PDB file of C-alpha atoms and ligand atoms in Angstrom:
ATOM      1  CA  UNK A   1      -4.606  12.677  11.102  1.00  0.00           C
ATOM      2  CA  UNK A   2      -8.649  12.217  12.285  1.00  0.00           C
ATOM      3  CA  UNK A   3      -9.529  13.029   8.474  1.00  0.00           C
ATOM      4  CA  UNK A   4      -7.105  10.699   6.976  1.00  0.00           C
ATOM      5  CA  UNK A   5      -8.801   7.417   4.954  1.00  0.00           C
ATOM      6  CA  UNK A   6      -5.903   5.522   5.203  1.00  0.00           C
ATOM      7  CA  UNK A   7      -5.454   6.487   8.857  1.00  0.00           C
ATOM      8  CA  UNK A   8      -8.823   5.296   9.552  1.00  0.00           C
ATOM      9  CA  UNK A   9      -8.718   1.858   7.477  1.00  0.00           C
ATOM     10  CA  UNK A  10      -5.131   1.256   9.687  1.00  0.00           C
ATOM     11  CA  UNK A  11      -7.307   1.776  12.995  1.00  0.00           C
ATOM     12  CA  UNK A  12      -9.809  -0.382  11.852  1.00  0.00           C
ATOM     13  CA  UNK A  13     -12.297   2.492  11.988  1.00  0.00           C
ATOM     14  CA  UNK A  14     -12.879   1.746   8.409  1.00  0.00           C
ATOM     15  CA  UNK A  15     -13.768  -1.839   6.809  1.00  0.00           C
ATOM     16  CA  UNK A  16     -11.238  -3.070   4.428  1.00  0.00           C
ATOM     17  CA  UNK A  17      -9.726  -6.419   2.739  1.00  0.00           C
ATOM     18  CA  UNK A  18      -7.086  -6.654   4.545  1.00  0.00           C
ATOM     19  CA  UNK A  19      -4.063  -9.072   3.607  1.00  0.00           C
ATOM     20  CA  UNK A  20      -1.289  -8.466   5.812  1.00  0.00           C
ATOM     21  CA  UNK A  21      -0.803  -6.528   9.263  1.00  0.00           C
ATOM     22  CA  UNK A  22       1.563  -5.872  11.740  1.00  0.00           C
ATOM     23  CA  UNK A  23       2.538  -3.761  14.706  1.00  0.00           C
ATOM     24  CA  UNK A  24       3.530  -0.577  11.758  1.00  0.00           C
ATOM     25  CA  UNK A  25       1.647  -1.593   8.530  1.00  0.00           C
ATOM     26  CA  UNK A  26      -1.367  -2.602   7.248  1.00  0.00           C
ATOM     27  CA  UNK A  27      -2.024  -4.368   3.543  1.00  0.00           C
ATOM     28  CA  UNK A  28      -5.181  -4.316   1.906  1.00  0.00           C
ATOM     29  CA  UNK A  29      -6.875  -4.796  -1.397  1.00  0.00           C
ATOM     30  CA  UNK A  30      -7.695  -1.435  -3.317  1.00  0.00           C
ATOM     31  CA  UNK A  31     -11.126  -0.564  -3.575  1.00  0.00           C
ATOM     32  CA  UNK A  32     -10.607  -0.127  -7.446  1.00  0.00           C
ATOM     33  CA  UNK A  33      -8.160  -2.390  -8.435  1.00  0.00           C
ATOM     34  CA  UNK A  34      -6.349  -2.216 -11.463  1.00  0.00           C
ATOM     35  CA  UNK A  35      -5.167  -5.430 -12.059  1.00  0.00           C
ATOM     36  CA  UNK A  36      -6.217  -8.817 -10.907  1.00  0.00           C
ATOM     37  CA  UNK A  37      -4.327  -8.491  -7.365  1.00  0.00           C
ATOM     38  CA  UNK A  38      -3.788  -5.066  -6.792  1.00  0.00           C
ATOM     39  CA  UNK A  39      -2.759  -4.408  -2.734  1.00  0.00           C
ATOM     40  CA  UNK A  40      -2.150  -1.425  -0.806  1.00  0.00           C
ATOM     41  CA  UNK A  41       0.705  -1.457   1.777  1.00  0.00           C
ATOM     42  CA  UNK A  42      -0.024   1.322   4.217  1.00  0.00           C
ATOM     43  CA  UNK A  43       2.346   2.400   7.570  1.00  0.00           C
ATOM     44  CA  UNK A  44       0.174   2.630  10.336  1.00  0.00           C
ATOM     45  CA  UNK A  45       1.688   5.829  11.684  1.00  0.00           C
ATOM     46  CA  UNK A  46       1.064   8.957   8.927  1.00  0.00           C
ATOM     47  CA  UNK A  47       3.170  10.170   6.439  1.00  0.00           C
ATOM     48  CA  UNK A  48       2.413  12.195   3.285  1.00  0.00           C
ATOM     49  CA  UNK A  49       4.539  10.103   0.927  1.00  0.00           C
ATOM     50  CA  UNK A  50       7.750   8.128   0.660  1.00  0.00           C
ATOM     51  CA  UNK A  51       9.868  11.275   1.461  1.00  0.00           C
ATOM     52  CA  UNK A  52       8.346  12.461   4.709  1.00  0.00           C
ATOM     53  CA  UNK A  53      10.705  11.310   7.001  1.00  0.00           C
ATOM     54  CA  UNK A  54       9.642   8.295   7.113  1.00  0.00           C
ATOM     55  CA  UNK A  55      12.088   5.600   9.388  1.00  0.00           C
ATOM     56  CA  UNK A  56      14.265   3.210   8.074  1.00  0.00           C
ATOM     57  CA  UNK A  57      12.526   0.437  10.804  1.00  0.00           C
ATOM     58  CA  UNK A  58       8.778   1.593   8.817  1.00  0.00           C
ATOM     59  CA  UNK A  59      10.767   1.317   5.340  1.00  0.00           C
ATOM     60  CA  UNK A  60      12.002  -2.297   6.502  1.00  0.00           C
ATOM     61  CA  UNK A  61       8.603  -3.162   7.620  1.00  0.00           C
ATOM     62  CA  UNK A  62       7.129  -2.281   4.099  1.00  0.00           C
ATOM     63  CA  UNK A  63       9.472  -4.071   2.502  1.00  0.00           C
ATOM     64  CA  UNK A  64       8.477  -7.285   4.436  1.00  0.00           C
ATOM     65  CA  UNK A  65       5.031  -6.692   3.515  1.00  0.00           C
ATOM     66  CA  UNK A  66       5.323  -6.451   0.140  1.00  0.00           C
ATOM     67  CA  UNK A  67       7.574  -9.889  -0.073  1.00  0.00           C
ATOM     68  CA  UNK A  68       4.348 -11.285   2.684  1.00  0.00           C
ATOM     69  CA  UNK A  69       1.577  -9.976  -0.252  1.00  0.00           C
ATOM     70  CA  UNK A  70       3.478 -11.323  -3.319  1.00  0.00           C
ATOM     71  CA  UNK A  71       3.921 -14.516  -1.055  1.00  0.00           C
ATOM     72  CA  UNK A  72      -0.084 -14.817   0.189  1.00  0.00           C
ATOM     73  CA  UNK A  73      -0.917 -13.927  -3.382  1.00  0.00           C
ATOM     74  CA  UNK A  74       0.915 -16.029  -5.093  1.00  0.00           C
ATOM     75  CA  UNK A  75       2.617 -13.798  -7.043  1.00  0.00           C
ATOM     76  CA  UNK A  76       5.605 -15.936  -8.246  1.00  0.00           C
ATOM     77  CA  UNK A  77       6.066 -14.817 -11.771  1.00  0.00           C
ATOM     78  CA  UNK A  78       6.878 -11.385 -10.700  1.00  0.00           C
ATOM     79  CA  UNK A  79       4.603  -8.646  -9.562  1.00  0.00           C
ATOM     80  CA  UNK A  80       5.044  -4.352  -9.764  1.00  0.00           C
ATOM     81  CA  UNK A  81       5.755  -1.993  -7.019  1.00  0.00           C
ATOM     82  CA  UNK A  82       4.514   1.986  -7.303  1.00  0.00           C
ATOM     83  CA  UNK A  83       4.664   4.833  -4.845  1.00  0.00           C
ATOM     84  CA  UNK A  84       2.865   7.804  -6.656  1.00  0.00           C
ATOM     85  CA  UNK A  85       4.369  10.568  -4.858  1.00  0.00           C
ATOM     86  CA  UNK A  86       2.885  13.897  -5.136  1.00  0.00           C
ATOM     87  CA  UNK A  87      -0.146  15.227  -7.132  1.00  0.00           C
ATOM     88  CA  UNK A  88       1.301  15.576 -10.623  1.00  0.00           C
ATOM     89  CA  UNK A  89       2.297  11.457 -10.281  1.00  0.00           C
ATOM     90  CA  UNK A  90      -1.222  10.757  -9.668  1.00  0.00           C
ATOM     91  CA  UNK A  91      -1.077  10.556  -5.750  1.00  0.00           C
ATOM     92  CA  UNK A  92      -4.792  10.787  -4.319  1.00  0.00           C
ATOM     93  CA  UNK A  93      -4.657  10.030  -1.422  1.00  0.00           C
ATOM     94  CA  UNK A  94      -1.841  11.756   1.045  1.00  0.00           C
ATOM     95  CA  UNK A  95      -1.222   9.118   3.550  1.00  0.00           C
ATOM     96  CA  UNK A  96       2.235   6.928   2.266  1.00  0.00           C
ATOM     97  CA  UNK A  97       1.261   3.888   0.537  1.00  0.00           C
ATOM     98  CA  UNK A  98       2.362   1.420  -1.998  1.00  0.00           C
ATOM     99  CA  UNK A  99       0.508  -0.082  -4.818  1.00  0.00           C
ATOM    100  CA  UNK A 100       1.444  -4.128  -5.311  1.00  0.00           C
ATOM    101  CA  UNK A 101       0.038  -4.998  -8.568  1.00  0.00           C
ATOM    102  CA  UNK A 102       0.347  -8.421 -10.056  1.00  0.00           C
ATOM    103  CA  UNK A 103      -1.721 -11.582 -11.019  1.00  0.00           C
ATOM    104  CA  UNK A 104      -0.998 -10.932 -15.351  1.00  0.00           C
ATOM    105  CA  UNK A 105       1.382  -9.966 -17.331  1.00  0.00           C
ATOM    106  CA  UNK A 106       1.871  -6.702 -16.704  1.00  0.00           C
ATOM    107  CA  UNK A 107       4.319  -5.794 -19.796  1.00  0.00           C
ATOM    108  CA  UNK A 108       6.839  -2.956 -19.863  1.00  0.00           C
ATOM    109  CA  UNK A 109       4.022  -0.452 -19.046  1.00  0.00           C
ATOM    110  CA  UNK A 110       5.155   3.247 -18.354  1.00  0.00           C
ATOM    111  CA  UNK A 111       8.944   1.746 -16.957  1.00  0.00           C
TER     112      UNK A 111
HETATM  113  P1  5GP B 201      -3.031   6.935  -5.290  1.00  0.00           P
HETATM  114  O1  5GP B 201      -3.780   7.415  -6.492  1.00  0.00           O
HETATM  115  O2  5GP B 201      -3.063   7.951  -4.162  1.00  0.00           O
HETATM  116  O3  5GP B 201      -1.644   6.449  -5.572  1.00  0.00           O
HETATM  117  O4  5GP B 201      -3.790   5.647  -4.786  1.00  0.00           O
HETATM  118  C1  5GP B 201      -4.867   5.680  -3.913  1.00  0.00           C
HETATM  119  C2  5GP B 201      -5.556   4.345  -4.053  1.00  0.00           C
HETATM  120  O5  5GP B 201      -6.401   4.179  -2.925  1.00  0.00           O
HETATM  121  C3  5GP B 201      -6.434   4.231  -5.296  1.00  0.00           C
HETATM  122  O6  5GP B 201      -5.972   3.134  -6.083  1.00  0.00           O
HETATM  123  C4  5GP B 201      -7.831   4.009  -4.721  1.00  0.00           C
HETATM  124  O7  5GP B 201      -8.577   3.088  -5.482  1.00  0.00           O
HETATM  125  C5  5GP B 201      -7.561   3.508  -3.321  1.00  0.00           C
HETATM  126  N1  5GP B 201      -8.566   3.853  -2.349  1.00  0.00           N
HETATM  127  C6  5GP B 201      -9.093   5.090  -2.113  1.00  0.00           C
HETATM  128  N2  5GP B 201      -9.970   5.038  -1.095  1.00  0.00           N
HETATM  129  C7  5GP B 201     -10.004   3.748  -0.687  1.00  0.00           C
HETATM  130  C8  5GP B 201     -10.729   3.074   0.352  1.00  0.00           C
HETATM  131  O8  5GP B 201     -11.525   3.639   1.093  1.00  0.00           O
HETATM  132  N3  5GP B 201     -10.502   1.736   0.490  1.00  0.00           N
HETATM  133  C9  5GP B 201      -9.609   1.054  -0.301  1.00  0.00           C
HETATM  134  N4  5GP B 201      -9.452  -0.260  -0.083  1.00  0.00           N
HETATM  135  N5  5GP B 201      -8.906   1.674  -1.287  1.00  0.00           N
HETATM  136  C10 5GP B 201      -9.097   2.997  -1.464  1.00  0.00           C
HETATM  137 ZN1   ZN B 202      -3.111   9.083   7.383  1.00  0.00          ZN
END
């Protein structure tokens, strides 16, 4: 996807923070973050959101980047895990990612 931010900040086309990478996904700090560590774990490869086909082996590798973020960050006490999927849940930009937030005390919040 050549128009794709995400795309570009996972080919290094675009500067970012970035926390984590491997060989299918790239972590980085949001540009607007909404609490005091607030990450972005990104597949490398494109997909619109978390029900676009994506592969188990790209889910697993997510997964081990989140536990890799909480772990760098220090995130012991517990940290929150979104996927805004689709427009009406507040999903901006289309490329699959998932928000780590963490670093307070997040309380019960909307869940
Ligand atoms: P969404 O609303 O789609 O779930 O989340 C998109 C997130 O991407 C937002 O929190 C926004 O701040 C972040 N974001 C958008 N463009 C950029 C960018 O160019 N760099 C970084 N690091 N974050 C971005
Ligand atoms: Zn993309």
């Amino acid at each position: 996807m050549s128009d794709c931010i995400f795309c570009k900040i996972a080919n290094h086309e675009i500067p970012s923070t970035v926390v984590y990478e491997d060989e299918l996904v790239i972590a980085f700090d949001d540009l607007n973050p909404q609490a005091p560590v607030h990450t972005l774990v990104v597949p490398k490869q494109h997909f619109e959101n978390i029900v676009d086909g994506v592969p188990g082996a790209v889910l697993e590798a997510m997964t081990h980047a989140i536990a890799e973020v909480a772990r760098i960050k220090g995130l012991d006490e517990g940290f929150r895990v979104i996927a805004n999927t689709g427009a009406a849940a507040g999903q901006t930009v289309m490329h699959l990612h998932m928000h780590v937030l963490g670093g307070k005390d997040l309380g019960e919040g909307l869940v």
